[in-house]
Amino acid sequence: MATTTLAGRQLDVNEEGFLTDPSQWDEELGTALAAQIGITLTDAHWRVIRFVREDHAVKGETPTLRRVSTVGGIPIKELFQLFPKKPAKKMSYIAGVPKPVGCV
Amino acid sequence: MSTTTPDLAPTLVPDFGDDEAADRKFVIICSKGNLDMAYPALVLATAALGEGIETHLFFTFWGFDMINKHTMNDLKFTPVGNTAMHVSQAGSVRPGWRWKSVPQVVTAMPGMTTVATKMMKKQIDDLEIPPVPEMLEQIQAMGAHLWACKMSYDMQGMTEDDLYEGVEAVISASDFMDISEGGQLLFI
């Protein structure tokens, strides 16, 4: 485990830079994390990020793209538009939760 | 845990590969129409697309059952010839049976394909993995390209009405050479 600083805070992260303690996250930090990977968060992004946060809090694991689409109600196509190329990893990074482990 | 001074620690940002040219291409040839042979391609395609990799699926021979509207909802699994099939419930009859192979003579009994298919579908469903047509729809939404083999299409006497709408085109083997150029190829 490593630490990094962002938005004037010290954060616990894994070797890739994903937050390891979801409680260190708030929406202001989410905005800063998104900016790190060139994403400006719109309402549509926030809908995804908030679902990922809530679902992770309830289920104890990060939802897969499929779950964000079937349970969160955000179509997969839209997820690819909002978080280009690697949507699952990007939304997890911004939401301050680990990468999803599910295959589908 | 490292004890770097907060002010000096550089911000660690994951590499999402956005700066790399998108040159990785993944091509899967789907040649089997059994339920258990359909999923490896669909799951790997899902994974590849989720990583931003250009993905193509080429359906040929028995793989056509995955994109034939009349069969795609009803792919089957048979334990015949498969010595790796175990029945979890057998363990409760006798503990030593949990990981035993089902005797081949049993696998060929009438109704076994139906039973085995039902069991496998339930296991897949328990993992919240969707049925084959829904998986195809999903990978398509993720940007997969689906191609059908011309020779198989002709051999099976198919028409366009029989084909799943998500298939982009019926193509020849030489068209496939163009499409798969530079790609990583997987034959299932």
PDB file of C-alpha atoms in Angstrom:
ATOM      1  CA  MET A   1       0.000   0.000   0.000  1.00  0.00           C
ATOM      2  CA  ALA A   2       1.159   3.512  -0.802  1.00  0.00           C
ATOM      3  CA  THR A   3       0.010   7.001  -0.148  1.00  0.00           C
ATOM      4  CA  THR A   4      -0.477   9.807  -2.589  1.00  0.00           C
ATOM      5  CA  THR A   5      -1.662  13.358  -2.383  1.00  0.00           C
ATOM      6  CA  LEU A   6      -4.461  14.942  -4.300  1.00  0.00           C
ATOM      7  CA  ALA A   7      -6.509  18.065  -3.701  1.00  0.00           C
ATOM      8  CA  GLY A   8      -4.355  18.754  -0.654  1.00  0.00           C
ATOM      9  CA  ARG A   9      -5.160  15.429   1.011  1.00  0.00           C
ATOM     10  CA  GLN A  10      -3.135  12.392   1.759  1.00  0.00           C
ATOM     11  CA  LEU A  11      -4.804   9.267   0.396  1.00  0.00           C
ATOM     12  CA  ASP A  12      -4.201   5.537   0.806  1.00  0.00           C
ATOM     13  CA  VAL A  13      -3.940   3.940  -2.616  1.00  0.00           C
ATOM     14  CA  ASN A  14      -2.873   0.632  -4.147  1.00  0.00           C
ATOM     15  CA  GLU A  15       0.103   0.323  -6.477  1.00  0.00           C
ATOM     16  CA  GLU A  16      -1.967   1.490  -9.431  1.00  0.00           C
ATOM     17  CA  GLY A  17      -3.393   4.526  -7.693  1.00  0.00           C
ATOM     18  CA  PHE A  18      -6.889   3.301  -6.797  1.00  0.00           C
ATOM     19  CA  LEU A  19      -8.130   4.397  -3.369  1.00  0.00           C
ATOM     20  CA  THR A  20      -7.996   1.563  -0.857  1.00  0.00           C
ATOM     21  CA  ASP A  21     -10.178   3.246   1.749  1.00  0.00           C
ATOM     22  CA  PRO A  22     -13.537   4.312   0.289  1.00  0.00           C
ATOM     23  CA  SER A  23     -14.222   6.414   3.401  1.00  0.00           C
ATOM     24  CA  GLN A  24     -11.513   8.878   2.348  1.00  0.00           C
ATOM     25  CA  TRP A  25     -13.695   9.816  -0.609  1.00  0.00           C
ATOM     26  CA  ASP A  26     -16.162  12.627  -1.018  1.00  0.00           C
ATOM     27  CA  GLU A  27     -17.648  14.249  -4.110  1.00  0.00           C
ATOM     28  CA  GLU A  28     -15.039  16.980  -4.172  1.00  0.00           C
ATOM     29  CA  LEU A  29     -12.341  14.332  -4.333  1.00  0.00           C
ATOM     30  CA  GLY A  30     -14.340  12.540  -7.063  1.00  0.00           C
ATOM     31  CA  THR A  31     -14.129  15.687  -9.165  1.00  0.00           C
ATOM     32  CA  ALA A  32     -10.370  15.870  -8.577  1.00  0.00           C
ATOM     33  CA  LEU A  33      -9.858  12.180  -9.412  1.00  0.00           C
ATOM     34  CA  ALA A  34     -11.844  12.582 -12.631  1.00  0.00           C
ATOM     35  CA  ALA A  35      -9.739  15.587 -13.605  1.00  0.00           C
ATOM     36  CA  GLN A  36      -6.605  13.423 -13.210  1.00  0.00           C
ATOM     37  CA  ILE A  37      -7.801  11.240 -16.074  1.00  0.00           C
ATOM     38  CA  GLY A  38      -9.170  14.041 -18.182  1.00  0.00           C
ATOM     39  CA  ILE A  39     -12.857  13.668 -17.366  1.00  0.00           C
ATOM     40  CA  THR A  40     -15.076  16.596 -16.430  1.00  0.00           C
ATOM     41  CA  LEU A  41     -17.981  15.221 -14.463  1.00  0.00           C
ATOM     42  CA  THR A  42     -21.486  16.045 -15.679  1.00  0.00           C
ATOM     43  CA  ASP A  43     -24.812  15.054 -14.109  1.00  0.00           C
ATOM     44  CA  ALA A  44     -24.773  11.911 -16.246  1.00  0.00           C
ATOM     45  CA  HIS A  45     -21.368  10.944 -14.813  1.00  0.00           C
ATOM     46  CA  TRP A  46     -22.548  11.632 -11.278  1.00  0.00           C
ATOM     47  CA  ARG A  47     -25.509   9.337 -11.722  1.00  0.00           C
ATOM     48  CA  VAL A  48     -23.063   6.521 -12.445  1.00  0.00           C
ATOM     49  CA  ILE A  49     -20.572   7.453  -9.728  1.00  0.00           C
ATOM     50  CA  ARG A  50     -23.278   7.705  -7.078  1.00  0.00           C
ATOM     51  CA  PHE A  51     -24.727   4.351  -8.077  1.00  0.00           C
ATOM     52  CA  VAL A  52     -21.274   2.748  -7.939  1.00  0.00           C
ATOM     53  CA  ARG A  53     -20.689   4.216  -4.479  1.00  0.00           C
ATOM     54  CA  GLU A  54     -24.072   3.151  -3.121  1.00  0.00           C
ATOM     55  CA  ASP A  55     -23.926  -0.323  -4.612  1.00  0.00           C
ATOM     56  CA  HIS A  56     -20.396  -0.839  -3.319  1.00  0.00           C
ATOM     57  CA  ALA A  57     -21.482   0.245   0.152  1.00  0.00           C
ATOM     58  CA  VAL A  58     -24.390  -2.199   0.149  1.00  0.00           C
ATOM     59  CA  LYS A  59     -22.861  -5.202  -1.627  1.00  0.00           C
ATOM     60  CA  GLY A  60     -19.272  -4.824  -0.464  1.00  0.00           C
ATOM     61  CA  GLU A  61     -17.990  -5.087  -4.019  1.00  0.00           C
ATOM     62  CA  THR A  62     -17.775  -2.821  -7.020  1.00  0.00           C
ATOM     63  CA  PRO A  63     -20.572  -3.341  -9.564  1.00  0.00           C
ATOM     64  CA  THR A  64     -19.627  -4.572 -13.028  1.00  0.00           C
ATOM     65  CA  LEU A  65     -20.709  -2.674 -16.146  1.00  0.00           C
ATOM     66  CA  ARG A  66     -23.553  -5.113 -16.500  1.00  0.00           C
ATOM     67  CA  ARG A  67     -24.782  -4.420 -12.989  1.00  0.00           C
ATOM     68  CA  VAL A  68     -24.553  -0.655 -13.473  1.00  0.00           C
ATOM     69  CA  SER A  69     -26.680  -1.137 -16.562  1.00  0.00           C
ATOM     70  CA  THR A  70     -29.255  -3.659 -15.293  1.00  0.00           C
ATOM     71  CA  VAL A  71     -29.571  -2.504 -11.679  1.00  0.00           C
ATOM     72  CA  GLY A  72     -28.416   1.106 -11.997  1.00  0.00           C
ATOM     73  CA  GLY A  73     -30.428   1.622 -15.168  1.00  0.00           C
ATOM     74  CA  ILE A  74     -27.656   3.269 -17.190  1.00  0.00           C
ATOM     75  CA  PRO A  75     -27.215   1.653 -20.626  1.00  0.00           C
ATOM     76  CA  ILE A  76     -23.810   0.142 -21.360  1.00  0.00           C
ATOM     77  CA  LYS A  77     -23.451   2.275 -24.482  1.00  0.00           C
ATOM     78  CA  GLU A  78     -23.792   5.386 -22.367  1.00  0.00           C
ATOM     79  CA  LEU A  79     -21.145   4.115 -19.945  1.00  0.00           C
ATOM     80  CA  PHE A  80     -18.703   3.846 -22.840  1.00  0.00           C
ATOM     81  CA  GLN A  81     -19.507   7.416 -23.888  1.00  0.00           C
ATOM     82  CA  LEU A  82     -19.099   8.792 -20.375  1.00  0.00           C
ATOM     83  CA  PHE A  83     -15.946   6.856 -19.489  1.00  0.00           C
ATOM     84  CA  PRO A  84     -14.283   6.087 -22.818  1.00  0.00           C
ATOM     85  CA  LYS A  85     -12.409   2.855 -23.516  1.00  0.00           C
ATOM     86  CA  LYS A  86     -12.217   1.356 -20.033  1.00  0.00           C
ATOM     87  CA  PRO A  87     -15.440   2.405 -18.339  1.00  0.00           C
ATOM     88  CA  ALA A  88     -15.401  -0.123 -15.481  1.00  0.00           C
ATOM     89  CA  LYS A  89     -11.942   0.864 -14.306  1.00  0.00           C
ATOM     90  CA  LYS A  90     -12.440   4.577 -14.813  1.00  0.00           C
ATOM     91  CA  MET A  91     -15.727   4.805 -12.949  1.00  0.00           C
ATOM     92  CA  SER A  92     -14.262   2.785 -10.072  1.00  0.00           C
ATOM     93  CA  TYR A  93     -11.222   5.036  -9.893  1.00  0.00           C
ATOM     94  CA  ILE A  94     -13.325   8.184  -9.802  1.00  0.00           C
ATOM     95  CA  ALA A  95     -15.737   6.662  -7.262  1.00  0.00           C
ATOM     96  CA  GLY A  96     -12.849   5.715  -4.993  1.00  0.00           C
ATOM     97  CA  VAL A  97     -13.611   1.999  -4.935  1.00  0.00           C
ATOM     98  CA  PRO A  98     -11.596  -1.025  -6.179  1.00  0.00           C
ATOM     99  CA  LYS A  99     -11.841  -2.275  -9.765  1.00  0.00           C
ATOM    100  CA  PRO A 100     -14.741  -4.691 -10.270  1.00  0.00           C
ATOM    101  CA  VAL A 101     -13.755  -8.344  -9.952  1.00  0.00           C
ATOM    102  CA  GLY A 102     -16.734  -9.898 -11.753  1.00  0.00           C
ATOM    103  CA  CYS A 103     -16.170 -11.223 -15.289  1.00  0.00           C
ATOM    104  CA  VAL A 104     -19.471 -10.083 -16.774  1.00  0.00           C
TER     105      VAL A 104
ATOM    106  CA  MET B   1       3.121   1.612   4.423  1.00  0.00           C
ATOM    107  CA  SER B   2       5.424   4.235   2.982  1.00  0.00           C
ATOM    108  CA  THR B   3       6.076   7.386   4.938  1.00  0.00           C
ATOM    109  CA  THR B   4       6.585   9.915   2.190  1.00  0.00           C
ATOM    110  CA  THR B   5       6.104  13.546   3.062  1.00  0.00           C
ATOM    111  CA  PRO B   6       2.638  14.493   1.845  1.00  0.00           C
ATOM    112  CA  ASP B   7       3.910  17.600   0.065  1.00  0.00           C
ATOM    113  CA  LEU B   8       6.475  15.684  -1.941  1.00  0.00           C
ATOM    114  CA  ALA B   9       4.529  12.548  -2.814  1.00  0.00           C
ATOM    115  CA  PRO B  10       3.631  12.666  -6.501  1.00  0.00           C
ATOM    116  CA  THR B  11       0.014  11.961  -7.342  1.00  0.00           C
ATOM    117  CA  LEU B  12      -0.292   8.345  -8.398  1.00  0.00           C
ATOM    118  CA  VAL B  13      -2.721   8.019 -11.289  1.00  0.00           C
ATOM    119  CA  PRO B  14      -3.622   4.656 -12.874  1.00  0.00           C
ATOM    120  CA  ASP B  15      -2.602   4.187 -16.485  1.00  0.00           C
ATOM    121  CA  PHE B  16      -5.793   3.635 -18.452  1.00  0.00           C
ATOM    122  CA  GLY B  17      -3.866   3.415 -21.696  1.00  0.00           C
ATOM    123  CA  ASP B  18      -5.555   6.499 -23.114  1.00  0.00           C
ATOM    124  CA  ASP B  19      -2.314   7.753 -24.618  1.00  0.00           C
ATOM    125  CA  GLU B  20      -1.541   4.531 -26.435  1.00  0.00           C
ATOM    126  CA  ALA B  21      -2.722   4.102 -29.978  1.00  0.00           C
ATOM    127  CA  ALA B  22      -5.674   1.724 -29.921  1.00  0.00           C
ATOM    128  CA  ASP B  23      -3.939  -1.026 -31.849  1.00  0.00           C
ATOM    129  CA  ARG B  24      -4.924  -4.146 -29.963  1.00  0.00           C
ATOM    130  CA  LYS B  25      -7.486  -6.257 -31.752  1.00  0.00           C
ATOM    131  CA  PHE B  26      -9.060  -9.468 -30.504  1.00  0.00           C
ATOM    132  CA  VAL B  27     -10.697 -11.939 -32.873  1.00  0.00           C
ATOM    133  CA  ILE B  28     -12.650 -14.990 -31.740  1.00  0.00           C
ATOM    134  CA  ILE B  29     -13.746 -17.755 -34.075  1.00  0.00           C
ATOM    135  CA  CYS B  30     -16.860 -19.399 -32.636  1.00  0.00           C
ATOM    136  CA  SER B  31     -17.157 -22.856 -34.170  1.00  0.00           C
ATOM    137  CA  LYS B  32     -19.249 -24.665 -31.552  1.00  0.00           C
ATOM    138  CA  GLY B  33     -22.951 -24.509 -30.789  1.00  0.00           C
ATOM    139  CA  ASN B  34     -23.057 -26.125 -27.353  1.00  0.00           C
ATOM    140  CA  LEU B  35     -24.027 -23.997 -24.391  1.00  0.00           C
ATOM    141  CA  ASP B  36     -20.718 -24.614 -22.630  1.00  0.00           C
ATOM    142  CA  MET B  37     -18.757 -23.651 -25.752  1.00  0.00           C
ATOM    143  CA  ALA B  38     -20.691 -20.428 -26.316  1.00  0.00           C
ATOM    144  CA  TYR B  39     -19.865 -18.788 -23.017  1.00  0.00           C
ATOM    145  CA  PRO B  40     -16.043 -18.702 -23.193  1.00  0.00           C
ATOM    146  CA  ALA B  41     -16.236 -16.523 -26.308  1.00  0.00           C
ATOM    147  CA  LEU B  42     -18.956 -14.291 -24.893  1.00  0.00           C
ATOM    148  CA  VAL B  43     -17.238 -13.780 -21.556  1.00  0.00           C
ATOM    149  CA  LEU B  44     -13.840 -13.079 -23.110  1.00  0.00           C
ATOM    150  CA  ALA B  45     -15.394 -10.698 -25.632  1.00  0.00           C
ATOM    151  CA  THR B  46     -17.071  -8.854 -22.752  1.00  0.00           C
ATOM    152  CA  ALA B  47     -13.736  -8.582 -20.949  1.00  0.00           C
ATOM    153  CA  ALA B  48     -11.867  -7.403 -24.040  1.00  0.00           C
ATOM    154  CA  LEU B  49     -14.456  -4.762 -24.896  1.00  0.00           C
ATOM    155  CA  GLY B  50     -14.459  -3.542 -21.304  1.00  0.00           C
ATOM    156  CA  GLU B  51     -10.732  -2.923 -21.703  1.00  0.00           C
ATOM    157  CA  GLY B  52     -11.289  -0.867 -24.809  1.00  0.00           C
ATOM    158  CA  ILE B  53     -10.014  -3.571 -27.172  1.00  0.00           C
ATOM    159  CA  GLU B  54     -11.487  -3.810 -30.672  1.00  0.00           C
ATOM    160  CA  THR B  55     -13.286  -7.165 -30.733  1.00  0.00           C
ATOM    161  CA  HIS B  56     -14.606  -9.317 -33.579  1.00  0.00           C
ATOM    162  CA  LEU B  57     -16.513 -12.600 -33.413  1.00  0.00           C
ATOM    163  CA  PHE B  58     -16.661 -14.837 -36.475  1.00  0.00           C
ATOM    164  CA  PHE B  59     -19.319 -17.548 -36.342  1.00  0.00           C
ATOM    165  CA  THR B  60     -18.707 -20.677 -38.368  1.00  0.00           C
ATOM    166  CA  PHE B  61     -19.986 -24.242 -38.545  1.00  0.00           C
ATOM    167  CA  TRP B  62     -21.782 -25.244 -35.321  1.00  0.00           C
ATOM    168  CA  GLY B  63     -21.105 -21.800 -33.921  1.00  0.00           C
ATOM    169  CA  PHE B  64     -23.951 -20.671 -36.145  1.00  0.00           C
ATOM    170  CA  ASP B  65     -26.381 -21.910 -33.511  1.00  0.00           C
ATOM    171  CA  MET B  66     -25.293 -18.909 -31.440  1.00  0.00           C
ATOM    172  CA  ILE B  67     -26.580 -16.484 -34.086  1.00  0.00           C
ATOM    173  CA  ASN B  68     -29.449 -18.525 -35.529  1.00  0.00           C
ATOM    174  CA  LYS B  69     -32.681 -16.987 -34.200  1.00  0.00           C
ATOM    175  CA  HIS B  70     -34.289 -20.440 -34.020  1.00  0.00           C
ATOM    176  CA  THR B  71     -31.560 -21.992 -31.896  1.00  0.00           C
ATOM    177  CA  MET B  72     -29.782 -19.199 -29.991  1.00  0.00           C
ATOM    178  CA  ASN B  73     -32.257 -19.268 -27.084  1.00  0.00           C
ATOM    179  CA  ASP B  74     -31.971 -22.982 -26.718  1.00  0.00           C
ATOM    180  CA  LEU B  75     -28.306 -24.030 -26.780  1.00  0.00           C
ATOM    181  CA  LYS B  76     -27.683 -27.279 -24.969  1.00  0.00           C
ATOM    182  CA  PHE B  77     -25.048 -28.907 -22.883  1.00  0.00           C
ATOM    183  CA  THR B  78     -24.402 -32.610 -23.015  1.00  0.00           C
ATOM    184  CA  PRO B  79     -22.149 -34.476 -20.584  1.00  0.00           C
ATOM    185  CA  VAL B  80     -21.630 -37.237 -23.181  1.00  0.00           C
ATOM    186  CA  GLY B  81     -17.914 -37.679 -23.723  1.00  0.00           C
ATOM    187  CA  ASN B  82     -17.153 -35.163 -20.986  1.00  0.00           C
ATOM    188  CA  THR B  83     -15.379 -36.803 -18.052  1.00  0.00           C
ATOM    189  CA  ALA B  84     -15.022 -33.471 -16.257  1.00  0.00           C
ATOM    190  CA  MET B  85     -18.699 -33.269 -15.393  1.00  0.00           C
ATOM    191  CA  HIS B  86     -19.364 -33.513 -11.654  1.00  0.00           C
ATOM    192  CA  VAL B  87     -22.619 -33.259  -9.807  1.00  0.00           C
ATOM    193  CA  SER B  88     -22.440 -31.267  -6.586  1.00  0.00           C
ATOM    194  CA  GLN B  89     -25.536 -32.974  -5.164  1.00  0.00           C
ATOM    195  CA  ALA B  90     -23.812 -36.358  -5.475  1.00  0.00           C
ATOM    196  CA  GLY B  91     -21.586 -35.312  -2.581  1.00  0.00           C
ATOM    197  CA  SER B  92     -24.543 -35.310  -0.219  1.00  0.00           C
ATOM    198  CA  VAL B  93     -25.388 -38.890  -1.208  1.00  0.00           C
ATOM    199  CA  ARG B  94     -21.844 -40.046  -0.517  1.00  0.00           C
ATOM    200  CA  PRO B  95     -18.992 -37.600   0.290  1.00  0.00           C
ATOM    201  CA  GLY B  96     -16.522 -39.371  -2.008  1.00  0.00           C
ATOM    202  CA  TRP B  97     -18.797 -38.751  -5.010  1.00  0.00           C
ATOM    203  CA  ARG B  98     -18.505 -34.951  -4.994  1.00  0.00           C
ATOM    204  CA  TRP B  99     -15.738 -34.786  -7.604  1.00  0.00           C
ATOM    205  CA  LYS B 100     -16.310 -38.150  -9.316  1.00  0.00           C
ATOM    206  CA  SER B 101     -16.943 -38.201 -13.050  1.00  0.00           C
ATOM    207  CA  VAL B 102     -20.490 -39.044 -13.977  1.00  0.00           C
ATOM    208  CA  PRO B 103     -20.342 -42.529 -15.554  1.00  0.00           C
ATOM    209  CA  GLN B 104     -20.508 -42.194 -19.338  1.00  0.00           C
ATOM    210  CA  VAL B 105     -23.319 -44.719 -19.632  1.00  0.00           C
ATOM    211  CA  VAL B 106     -25.447 -42.450 -17.433  1.00  0.00           C
ATOM    212  CA  THR B 107     -24.674 -39.371 -19.517  1.00  0.00           C
ATOM    213  CA  ALA B 108     -26.177 -41.011 -22.591  1.00  0.00           C
ATOM    214  CA  MET B 109     -29.462 -41.924 -20.921  1.00  0.00           C
ATOM    215  CA  PRO B 110     -32.621 -40.316 -22.330  1.00  0.00           C
ATOM    216  CA  GLY B 111     -33.319 -36.905 -20.855  1.00  0.00           C
ATOM    217  CA  MET B 112     -29.778 -36.371 -19.575  1.00  0.00           C
ATOM    218  CA  THR B 113     -29.053 -33.523 -21.989  1.00  0.00           C
ATOM    219  CA  THR B 114     -32.155 -31.689 -20.773  1.00  0.00           C
ATOM    220  CA  VAL B 115     -31.217 -32.209 -17.135  1.00  0.00           C
ATOM    221  CA  ALA B 116     -27.581 -31.202 -17.659  1.00  0.00           C
ATOM    222  CA  THR B 117     -28.578 -28.138 -19.679  1.00  0.00           C
ATOM    223  CA  LYS B 118     -31.001 -27.039 -16.994  1.00  0.00           C
ATOM    224  CA  MET B 119     -28.345 -27.449 -14.327  1.00  0.00           C
ATOM    225  CA  MET B 120     -25.770 -25.464 -16.260  1.00  0.00           C
ATOM    226  CA  LYS B 121     -28.237 -22.682 -17.055  1.00  0.00           C
ATOM    227  CA  LYS B 122     -29.080 -22.419 -13.393  1.00  0.00           C
ATOM    228  CA  GLN B 123     -25.418 -22.227 -12.378  1.00  0.00           C
ATOM    229  CA  ILE B 124     -24.863 -19.484 -14.947  1.00  0.00           C
ATOM    230  CA  ASP B 125     -27.962 -17.630 -13.809  1.00  0.00           C
ATOM    231  CA  ASP B 126     -26.901 -17.917 -10.151  1.00  0.00           C
ATOM    232  CA  LEU B 127     -23.766 -15.965 -11.077  1.00  0.00           C
ATOM    233  CA  GLU B 128     -26.017 -13.308 -12.645  1.00  0.00           C
ATOM    234  CA  ILE B 129     -24.580 -14.017 -16.073  1.00  0.00           C
ATOM    235  CA  PRO B 130     -27.214 -13.499 -18.762  1.00  0.00           C
ATOM    236  CA  PRO B 131     -28.450 -16.029 -21.345  1.00  0.00           C
ATOM    237  CA  VAL B 132     -26.668 -16.228 -24.713  1.00  0.00           C
ATOM    238  CA  PRO B 133     -28.908 -13.812 -26.694  1.00  0.00           C
ATOM    239  CA  GLU B 134     -28.636 -11.206 -23.964  1.00  0.00           C
ATOM    240  CA  MET B 135     -24.855 -11.627 -23.826  1.00  0.00           C
ATOM    241  CA  LEU B 136     -24.726 -11.056 -27.575  1.00  0.00           C
ATOM    242  CA  GLU B 137     -26.844  -7.943 -27.212  1.00  0.00           C
ATOM    243  CA  GLN B 138     -24.570  -6.722 -24.459  1.00  0.00           C
ATOM    244  CA  ILE B 139     -21.299  -7.203 -26.345  1.00  0.00           C
ATOM    245  CA  GLN B 140     -22.878  -5.500 -29.317  1.00  0.00           C
ATOM    246  CA  ALA B 141     -23.766  -2.509 -27.149  1.00  0.00           C
ATOM    247  CA  MET B 142     -20.130  -2.522 -26.065  1.00  0.00           C
ATOM    248  CA  GLY B 143     -19.058  -2.288 -29.692  1.00  0.00           C
ATOM    249  CA  ALA B 144     -18.354  -5.895 -30.753  1.00  0.00           C
ATOM    250  CA  HIS B 145     -18.427  -6.790 -34.443  1.00  0.00           C
ATOM    251  CA  LEU B 146     -20.295  -9.988 -35.300  1.00  0.00           C
ATOM    252  CA  TRP B 147     -19.632 -11.798 -38.578  1.00  0.00           C
ATOM    253  CA  ALA B 148     -21.193 -14.911 -40.079  1.00  0.00           C
ATOM    254  CA  CYS B 149     -19.300 -17.393 -42.266  1.00  0.00           C
ATOM    255  CA  LYS B 150     -20.553 -17.570 -45.849  1.00  0.00           C
ATOM    256  CA  MET B 151     -19.819 -21.254 -46.319  1.00  0.00           C
ATOM    257  CA  SER B 152     -21.684 -22.272 -43.158  1.00  0.00           C
ATOM    258  CA  TYR B 153     -24.550 -19.985 -44.109  1.00  0.00           C
ATOM    259  CA  ASP B 154     -24.849 -21.696 -47.491  1.00  0.00           C
ATOM    260  CA  MET B 155     -24.356 -25.208 -46.077  1.00  0.00           C
ATOM    261  CA  GLN B 156     -27.159 -24.710 -43.588  1.00  0.00           C
ATOM    262  CA  GLY B 157     -29.416 -23.197 -46.250  1.00  0.00           C
ATOM    263  CA  MET B 158     -30.031 -20.119 -44.157  1.00  0.00           C
ATOM    264  CA  THR B 159     -31.720 -16.879 -45.125  1.00  0.00           C
ATOM    265  CA  GLU B 160     -31.253 -13.434 -43.669  1.00  0.00           C
ATOM    266  CA  ASP B 161     -34.466 -13.887 -41.689  1.00  0.00           C
ATOM    267  CA  ASP B 162     -32.888 -16.744 -39.776  1.00  0.00           C
ATOM    268  CA  LEU B 163     -29.901 -14.668 -38.696  1.00  0.00           C
ATOM    269  CA  TYR B 164     -29.698 -12.670 -35.487  1.00  0.00           C
ATOM    270  CA  GLU B 165     -30.001  -8.974 -36.442  1.00  0.00           C
ATOM    271  CA  GLY B 166     -26.776  -8.076 -34.651  1.00  0.00           C
ATOM    272  CA  VAL B 167     -24.690  -9.851 -37.289  1.00  0.00           C
ATOM    273  CA  GLU B 168     -23.041  -7.214 -39.475  1.00  0.00           C
ATOM    274  CA  ALA B 169     -22.578  -9.338 -42.561  1.00  0.00           C
ATOM    275  CA  VAL B 170     -22.153 -12.801 -44.001  1.00  0.00           C
ATOM    276  CA  ILE B 171     -18.553 -12.870 -45.138  1.00  0.00           C
ATOM    277  CA  SER B 172     -16.170 -15.160 -46.987  1.00  0.00           C
ATOM    278  CA  ALA B 173     -13.000 -16.670 -45.582  1.00  0.00           C
ATOM    279  CA  SER B 174     -10.931 -14.118 -47.474  1.00  0.00           C
ATOM    280  CA  ASP B 175     -12.994 -11.239 -46.060  1.00  0.00           C
ATOM    281  CA  PHE B 176     -12.174 -12.719 -42.680  1.00  0.00           C
ATOM    282  CA  MET B 177      -8.472 -12.470 -43.505  1.00  0.00           C
ATOM    283  CA  ASP B 178      -8.886  -8.705 -43.965  1.00  0.00           C
ATOM    284  CA  ILE B 179     -10.891  -8.296 -40.772  1.00  0.00           C
ATOM    285  CA  SER B 180      -8.545 -10.351 -38.627  1.00  0.00           C
ATOM    286  CA  GLU B 181      -5.357  -8.720 -39.897  1.00  0.00           C
ATOM    287  CA  GLY B 182      -3.073  -7.786 -37.027  1.00  0.00           C
ATOM    288  CA  GLY B 183      -5.463  -9.272 -34.467  1.00  0.00           C
ATOM    289  CA  GLN B 184      -4.969 -11.800 -31.699  1.00  0.00           C
ATOM    290  CA  LEU B 185      -6.862 -14.873 -32.721  1.00  0.00           C
ATOM    291  CA  LEU B 186      -8.750 -17.354 -30.607  1.00  0.00           C
ATOM    292  CA  PHE B 187     -10.455 -20.453 -32.018  1.00  0.00           C
ATOM    293  CA  ILE B 188     -13.206 -21.924 -29.891  1.00  0.00           C
TER     294      ILE B 188
END
